[in-house]
Each structure stands twice: as C-alpha cells, then as structure tokens.
Tab-separated table of C-alpha atoms in Angstrom:
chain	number	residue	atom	x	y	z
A	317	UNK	CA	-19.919	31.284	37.201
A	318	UNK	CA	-16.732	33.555	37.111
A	319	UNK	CA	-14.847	33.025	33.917
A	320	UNK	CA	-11.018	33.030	34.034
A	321	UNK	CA	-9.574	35.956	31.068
A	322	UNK	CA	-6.088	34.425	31.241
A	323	UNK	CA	-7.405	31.589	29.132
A	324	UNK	CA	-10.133	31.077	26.220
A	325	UNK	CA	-12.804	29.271	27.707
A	326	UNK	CA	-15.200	27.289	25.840
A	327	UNK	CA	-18.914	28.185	25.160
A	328	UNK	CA	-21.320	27.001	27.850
A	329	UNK	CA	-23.377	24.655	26.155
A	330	UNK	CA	-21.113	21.979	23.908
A	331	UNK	CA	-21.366	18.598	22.783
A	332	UNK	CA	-19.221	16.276	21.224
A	333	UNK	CA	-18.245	15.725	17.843
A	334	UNK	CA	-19.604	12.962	15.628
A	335	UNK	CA	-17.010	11.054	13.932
A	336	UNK	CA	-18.077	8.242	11.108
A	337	UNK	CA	-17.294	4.990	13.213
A	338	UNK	CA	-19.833	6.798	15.591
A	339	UNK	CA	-22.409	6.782	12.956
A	340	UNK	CA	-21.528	3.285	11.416
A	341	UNK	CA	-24.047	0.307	11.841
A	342	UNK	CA	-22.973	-2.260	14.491
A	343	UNK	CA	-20.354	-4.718	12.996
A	344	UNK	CA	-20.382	-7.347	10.574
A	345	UNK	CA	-22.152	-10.562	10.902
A	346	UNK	CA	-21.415	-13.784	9.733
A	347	UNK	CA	-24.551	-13.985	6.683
A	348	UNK	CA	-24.400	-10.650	6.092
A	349	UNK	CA	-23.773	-8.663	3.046
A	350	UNK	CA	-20.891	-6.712	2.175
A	351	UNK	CA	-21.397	-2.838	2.970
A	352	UNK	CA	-20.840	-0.115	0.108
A	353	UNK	CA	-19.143	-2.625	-2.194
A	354	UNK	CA	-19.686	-6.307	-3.649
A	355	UNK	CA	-17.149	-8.537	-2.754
A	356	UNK	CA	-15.400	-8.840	-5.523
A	357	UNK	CA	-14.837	-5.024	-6.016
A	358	UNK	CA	-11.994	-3.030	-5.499
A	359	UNK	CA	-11.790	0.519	-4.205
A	360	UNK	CA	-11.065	3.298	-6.870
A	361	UNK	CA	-7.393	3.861	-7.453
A	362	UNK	CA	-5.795	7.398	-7.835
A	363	UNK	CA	-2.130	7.074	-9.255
A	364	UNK	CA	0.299	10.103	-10.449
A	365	UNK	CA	3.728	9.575	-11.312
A	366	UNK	CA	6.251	11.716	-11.683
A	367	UNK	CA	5.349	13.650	-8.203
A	368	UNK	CA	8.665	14.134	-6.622
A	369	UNK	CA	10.814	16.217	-8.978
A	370	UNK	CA	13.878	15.980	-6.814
A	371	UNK	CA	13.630	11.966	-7.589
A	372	UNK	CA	14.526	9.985	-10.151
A	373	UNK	CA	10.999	8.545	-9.806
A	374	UNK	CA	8.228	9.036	-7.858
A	375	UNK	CA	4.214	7.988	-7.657
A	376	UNK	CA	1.442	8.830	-5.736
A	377	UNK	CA	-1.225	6.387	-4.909
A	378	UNK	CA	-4.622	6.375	-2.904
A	379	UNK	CA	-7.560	4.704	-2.934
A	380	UNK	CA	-9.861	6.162	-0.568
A	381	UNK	CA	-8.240	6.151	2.860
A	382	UNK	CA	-4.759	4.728	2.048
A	383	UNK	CA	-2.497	7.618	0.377
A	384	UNK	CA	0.888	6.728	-0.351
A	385	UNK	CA	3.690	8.453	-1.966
A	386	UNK	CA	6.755	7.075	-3.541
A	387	UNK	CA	10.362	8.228	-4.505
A	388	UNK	CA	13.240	5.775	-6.181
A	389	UNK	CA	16.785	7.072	-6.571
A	390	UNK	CA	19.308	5.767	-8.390
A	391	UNK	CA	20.652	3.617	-10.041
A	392	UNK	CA	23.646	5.212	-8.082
A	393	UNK	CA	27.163	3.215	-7.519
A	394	UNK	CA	26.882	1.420	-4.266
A	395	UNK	CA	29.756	2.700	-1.215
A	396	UNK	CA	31.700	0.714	1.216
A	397	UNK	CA	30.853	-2.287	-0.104
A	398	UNK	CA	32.262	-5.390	-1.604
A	399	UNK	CA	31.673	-5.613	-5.971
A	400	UNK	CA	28.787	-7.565	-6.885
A	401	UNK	CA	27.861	-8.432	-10.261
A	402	UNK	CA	23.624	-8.036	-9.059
A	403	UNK	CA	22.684	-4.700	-7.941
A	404	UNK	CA	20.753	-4.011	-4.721
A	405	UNK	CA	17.303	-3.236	-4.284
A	406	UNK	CA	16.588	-1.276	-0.974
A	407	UNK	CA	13.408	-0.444	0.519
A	408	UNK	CA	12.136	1.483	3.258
A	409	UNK	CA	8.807	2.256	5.206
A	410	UNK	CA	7.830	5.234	7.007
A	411	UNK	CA	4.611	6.030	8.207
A	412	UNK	CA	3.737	9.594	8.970
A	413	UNK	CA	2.659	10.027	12.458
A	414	UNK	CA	-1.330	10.914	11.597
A	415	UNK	CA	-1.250	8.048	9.099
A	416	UNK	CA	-3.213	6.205	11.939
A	417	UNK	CA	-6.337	6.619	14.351
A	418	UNK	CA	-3.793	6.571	16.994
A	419	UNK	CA	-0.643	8.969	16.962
A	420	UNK	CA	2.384	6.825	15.512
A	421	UNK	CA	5.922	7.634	16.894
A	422	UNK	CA	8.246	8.840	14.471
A	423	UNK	CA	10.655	6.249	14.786
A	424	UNK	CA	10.472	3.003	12.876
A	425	UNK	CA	9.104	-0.048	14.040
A	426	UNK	CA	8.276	-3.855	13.190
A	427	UNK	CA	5.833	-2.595	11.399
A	428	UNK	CA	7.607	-0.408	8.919
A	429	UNK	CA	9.706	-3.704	8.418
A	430	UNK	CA	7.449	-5.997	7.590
A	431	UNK	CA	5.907	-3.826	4.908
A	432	UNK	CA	9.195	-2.970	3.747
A	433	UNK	CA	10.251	-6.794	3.354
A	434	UNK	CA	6.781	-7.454	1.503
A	435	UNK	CA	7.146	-4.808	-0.989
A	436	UNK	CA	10.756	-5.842	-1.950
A	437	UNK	CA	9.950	-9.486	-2.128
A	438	UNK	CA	7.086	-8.113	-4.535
A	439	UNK	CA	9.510	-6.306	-6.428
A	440	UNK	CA	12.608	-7.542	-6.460
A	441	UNK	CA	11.617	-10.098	-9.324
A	442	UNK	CA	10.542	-7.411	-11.776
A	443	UNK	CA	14.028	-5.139	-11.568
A	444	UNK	CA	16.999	-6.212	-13.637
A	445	UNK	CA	19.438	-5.872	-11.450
A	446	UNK	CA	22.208	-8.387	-13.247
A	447	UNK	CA	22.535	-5.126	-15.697
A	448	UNK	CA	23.162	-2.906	-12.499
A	449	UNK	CA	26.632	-4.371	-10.521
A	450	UNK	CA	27.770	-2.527	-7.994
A	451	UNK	CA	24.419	-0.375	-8.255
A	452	UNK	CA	21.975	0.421	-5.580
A	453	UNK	CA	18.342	1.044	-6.020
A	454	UNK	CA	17.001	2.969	-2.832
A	455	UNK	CA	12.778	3.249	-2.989
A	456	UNK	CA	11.843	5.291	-0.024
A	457	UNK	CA	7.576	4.341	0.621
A	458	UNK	CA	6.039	7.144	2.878
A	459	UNK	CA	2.247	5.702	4.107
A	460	UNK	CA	0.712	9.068	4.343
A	461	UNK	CA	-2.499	7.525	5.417
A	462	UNK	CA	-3.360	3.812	6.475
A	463	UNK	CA	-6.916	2.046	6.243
A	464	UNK	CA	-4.564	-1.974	6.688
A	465	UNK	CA	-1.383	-2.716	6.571
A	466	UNK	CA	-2.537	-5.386	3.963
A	467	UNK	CA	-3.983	-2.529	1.967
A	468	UNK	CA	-0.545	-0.678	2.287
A	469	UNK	CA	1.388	-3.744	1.117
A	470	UNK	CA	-0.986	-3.618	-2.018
A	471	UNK	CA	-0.735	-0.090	-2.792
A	472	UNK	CA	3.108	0.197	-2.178
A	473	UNK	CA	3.721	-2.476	-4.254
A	474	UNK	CA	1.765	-1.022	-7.499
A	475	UNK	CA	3.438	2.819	-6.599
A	476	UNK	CA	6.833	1.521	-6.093
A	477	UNK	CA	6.880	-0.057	-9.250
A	478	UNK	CA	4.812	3.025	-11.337
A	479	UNK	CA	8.087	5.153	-9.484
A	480	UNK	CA	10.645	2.488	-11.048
A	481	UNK	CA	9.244	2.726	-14.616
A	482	UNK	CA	8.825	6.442	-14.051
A	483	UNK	CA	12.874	6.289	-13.023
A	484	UNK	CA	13.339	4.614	-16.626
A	485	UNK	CA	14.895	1.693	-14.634
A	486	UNK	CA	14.553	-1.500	-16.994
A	487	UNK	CA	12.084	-3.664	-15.738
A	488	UNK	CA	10.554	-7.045	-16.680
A	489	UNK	CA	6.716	-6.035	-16.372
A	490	UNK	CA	5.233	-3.993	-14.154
A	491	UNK	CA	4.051	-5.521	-10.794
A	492	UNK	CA	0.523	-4.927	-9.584
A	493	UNK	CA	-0.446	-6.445	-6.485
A	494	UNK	CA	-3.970	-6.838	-4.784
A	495	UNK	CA	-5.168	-7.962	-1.439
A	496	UNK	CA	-7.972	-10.594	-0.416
A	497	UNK	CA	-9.604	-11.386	2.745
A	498	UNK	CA	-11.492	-14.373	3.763
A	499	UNK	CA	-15.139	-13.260	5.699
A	500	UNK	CA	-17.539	-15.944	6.288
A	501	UNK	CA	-17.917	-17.952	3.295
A	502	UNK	CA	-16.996	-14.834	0.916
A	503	UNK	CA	-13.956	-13.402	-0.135
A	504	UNK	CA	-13.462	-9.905	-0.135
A	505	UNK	CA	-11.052	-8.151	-2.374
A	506	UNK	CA	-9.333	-5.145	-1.373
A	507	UNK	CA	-10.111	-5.164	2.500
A	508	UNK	CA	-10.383	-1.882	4.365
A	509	UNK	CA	-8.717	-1.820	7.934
A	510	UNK	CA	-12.539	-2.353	9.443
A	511	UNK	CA	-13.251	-5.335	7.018
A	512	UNK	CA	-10.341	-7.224	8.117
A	513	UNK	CA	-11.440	-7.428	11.499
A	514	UNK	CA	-13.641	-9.564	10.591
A	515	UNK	CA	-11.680	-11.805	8.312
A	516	UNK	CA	-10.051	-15.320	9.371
A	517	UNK	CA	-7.648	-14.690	7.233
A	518	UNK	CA	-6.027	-12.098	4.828
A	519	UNK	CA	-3.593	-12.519	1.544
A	520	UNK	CA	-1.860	-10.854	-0.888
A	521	UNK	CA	-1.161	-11.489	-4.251
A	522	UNK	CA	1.990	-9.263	-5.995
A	523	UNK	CA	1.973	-10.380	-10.147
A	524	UNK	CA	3.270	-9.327	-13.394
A	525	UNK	CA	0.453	-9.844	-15.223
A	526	UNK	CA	2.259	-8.851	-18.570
A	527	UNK	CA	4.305	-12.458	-18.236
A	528	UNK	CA	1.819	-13.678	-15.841
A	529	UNK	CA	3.939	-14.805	-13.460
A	530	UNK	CA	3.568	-14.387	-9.632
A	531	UNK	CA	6.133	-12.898	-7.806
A	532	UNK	CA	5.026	-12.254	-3.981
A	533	UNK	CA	2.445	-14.262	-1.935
A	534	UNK	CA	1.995	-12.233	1.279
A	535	UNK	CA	-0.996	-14.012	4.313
A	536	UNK	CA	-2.019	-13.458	7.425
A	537	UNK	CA	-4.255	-14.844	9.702
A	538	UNK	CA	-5.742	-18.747	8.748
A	539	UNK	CA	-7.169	-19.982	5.401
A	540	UNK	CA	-7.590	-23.530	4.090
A	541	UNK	CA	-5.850	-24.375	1.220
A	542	UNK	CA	-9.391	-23.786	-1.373
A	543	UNK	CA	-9.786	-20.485	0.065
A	544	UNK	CA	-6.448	-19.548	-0.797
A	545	UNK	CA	-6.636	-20.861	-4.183
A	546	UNK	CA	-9.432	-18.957	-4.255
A	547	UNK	CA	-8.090	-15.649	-3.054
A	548	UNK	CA	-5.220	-15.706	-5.605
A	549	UNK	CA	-7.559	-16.502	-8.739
A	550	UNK	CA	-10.194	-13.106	-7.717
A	551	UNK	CA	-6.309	-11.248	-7.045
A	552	UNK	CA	-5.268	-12.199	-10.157
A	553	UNK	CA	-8.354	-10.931	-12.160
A	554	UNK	CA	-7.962	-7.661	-10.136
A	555	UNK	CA	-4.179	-7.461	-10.831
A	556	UNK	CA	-4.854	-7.483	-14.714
A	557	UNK	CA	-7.321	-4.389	-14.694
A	558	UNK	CA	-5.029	-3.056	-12.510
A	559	UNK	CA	-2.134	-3.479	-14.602
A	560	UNK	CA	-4.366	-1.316	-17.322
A	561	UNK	CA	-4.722	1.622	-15.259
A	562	UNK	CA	-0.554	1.990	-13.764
A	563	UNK	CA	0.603	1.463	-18.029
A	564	UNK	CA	-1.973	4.310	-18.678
A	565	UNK	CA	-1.050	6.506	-15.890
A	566	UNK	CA	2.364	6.354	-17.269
A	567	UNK	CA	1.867	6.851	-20.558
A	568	UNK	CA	0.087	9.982	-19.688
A	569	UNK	CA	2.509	11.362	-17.409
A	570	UNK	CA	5.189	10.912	-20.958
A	571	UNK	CA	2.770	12.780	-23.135
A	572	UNK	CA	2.681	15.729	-20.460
C-alpha cells in the first residue's frame, strides 16, 4: 500500500476510542435502583469565590460535570434610562461552545434565556434593590460545562448569589437552590443530564433558607400535585446543607 508523505497518515492497525456512555449499563428501568448515588443524595459541590479579580464579585461552582463561573459588576449608575427608585437586576447566560456533547454555536439562544430568566426570578427576591435607584446590577453566568439545564439552573443560582455577597452587595439571605426529578415512584435529587431522561418530570426549588422563604419554583415535564409537594420538601432539606457550605466558602475566602 503506497503511503502519501504530503500528509501524516495514521498507523495501520487502529480502533476506536472508548468513551464512558460506551461502557455504561443499558438504561434505567422503571424498579430499578438508582446508580452511584441514593436518591436522596446530592452530587459534591466545589465553590470558590472571589475568582474573577477584574469583578466586583465572582464564584466558581462545579459539581462533577457542571462547572460554572460567575462575575457581578456593579452596583454602577444605570445610562439612558428613565430614574427609578428600584435598581435593576440583569442577568445573562452564555454557554461555552464545548460545554455540551454536541458543539454549541457561539451565539445565544432560547436556551441561554430561559436559564437566564430562572436564575433572576431566583434571585431577584434576595437583592435589595429599593437601596440601589437608578443602579444596575449586571451578573454575567458562563456554563463552562453542562450535565442539565436543570442542574445549571441549580448551580447558577447558588454561584450567582456566593458572587453577590462576594460583591458586598446587601442581600436578604443567601439563595441556594436545588433540583428534583420525578423517576418511577422515587424522587431523585440533583439529576444528572442522563437521569433526567428518564424522569416524567423535573423541578426546581430556589430558597433562602436563612428566612425560609421560597423565592423561585422552576418545572418541567409532568408531576401530580403529591409529587411536587414532595420534590420541594427533599429540595428544601438539600437547600439548608447547602446554605452551610456557600456561608463557609465565604467566610473563608474573607479570612484569606
């Protein structure tokens, strides 16, 4: 076989590579146990504030697959628009473009939206913006890497609002937010991209658990009404532990 020098030709014998969803059992079944995790765990969370110097505030988030980081600027005086005696709270979505299995585009999409409109409903409770008139509050979310947009949702919610107390912004209570999904019978907490496949339905829950009120109710897909009860009590439970770990993320990121 003649072999062509203008290019780097592969070796002869080759074969192709194993990726995990290769090696993965065949999906779930309905009667069948969670895999790796019980379902009423969560997966391990990662946060660092203070990550963007250039910002005002910033956090980093990740638990396992989903990596997000976070920048807030301001409180800066709003232009071209009218006074108002309640700041504004904007917030925008970008995914990177190997945040995905498939190749996003860089351009923004319905997507980015939706996220973006969950996260500020989530948030927009906890900020006090009646002390901020004629303020804007820009958070700018990038999803470095996805596993669910439900997931995402979750985990910009809790590093958006580690970046707004890192931005000494005055807040009520920090907001912590946790996802649920409906499989079976079960209700798993803290879905991965995989899991909700096989969910009828998914929800999630955005809280201040310090007032222990509940700002954000975010659901997809179809529950009955005891399942979602049910969903927002386990979120809830999750949303306190996780309210633990952002206030002593923070206070370690003041010591340093």
């Amino acid at each position: 076989m003649a072999l062509d020098r203008r290019r780097i030709n592969g070796p002869e014998e080759s074969s192709p590579p194993v990726f995990d969803s290769d090696e993965a059992a065949p999906g779930w079944r309905p009667g069948d146990a969670r895999k790796k995790r019980a379902p009423a765990d969560i997966r391990p969370i990662f946060l660092q504030p203070g990550l963007i110097s250039q910002a005002n505030g910033s956090a980093y988030i990740e638990t396992e697959k989903t990596k997000i980081a976070c920048a807030v600027y301001g409180p800066r005086q709003s232009k071209n628009t009218s006074y108002s005696e309640m700041g504004r709270l904007n917030v925008e979505v970008k995914f990177t473009p190997f945040s995905c299995t498939r190749r996003r585009a860089p351009m923004r999409d319905a997507e980015d939206r939706s996220i973006a409109v969950a996260i500020h409903q989530a948030l927009v409770a906890s900020v006090r913006l009646e002390l901020l008139p004629k303020s804007t509050i820009d958070i700018f979310i990038t999803i470095i890497e996805s596993d669910g947009l439900d997931g995402c949702v979750a985990a910009g919610s809790v590093a958006a609002s580690t970046a707004l107390a890192d931005a000494g912004i005055e807040l009520f209570g920090l907001v912590t937010s946790c996802a649920a999904s409906v499989v079976g019978n079960d209700v798993w907490l803290d879905p991965t991209e995989e899991e909700a496949q096989f969910a009828s339905g998914t929800l999630v829950l955005s809280c201040l658990p310090a007032l222990r009120k509940i700002t954000s109710v975010w659901q997809t897909g179809q529950m009955k009404v005891a399942d979602a009860l049910r969903c927002m009590e386990a979120c809830q439970e999750r949303c306190t532990e996780t309210h633990s770990v952002v206030a002593q993320a923070l206070l370690e990121n003041a010591k340093i």
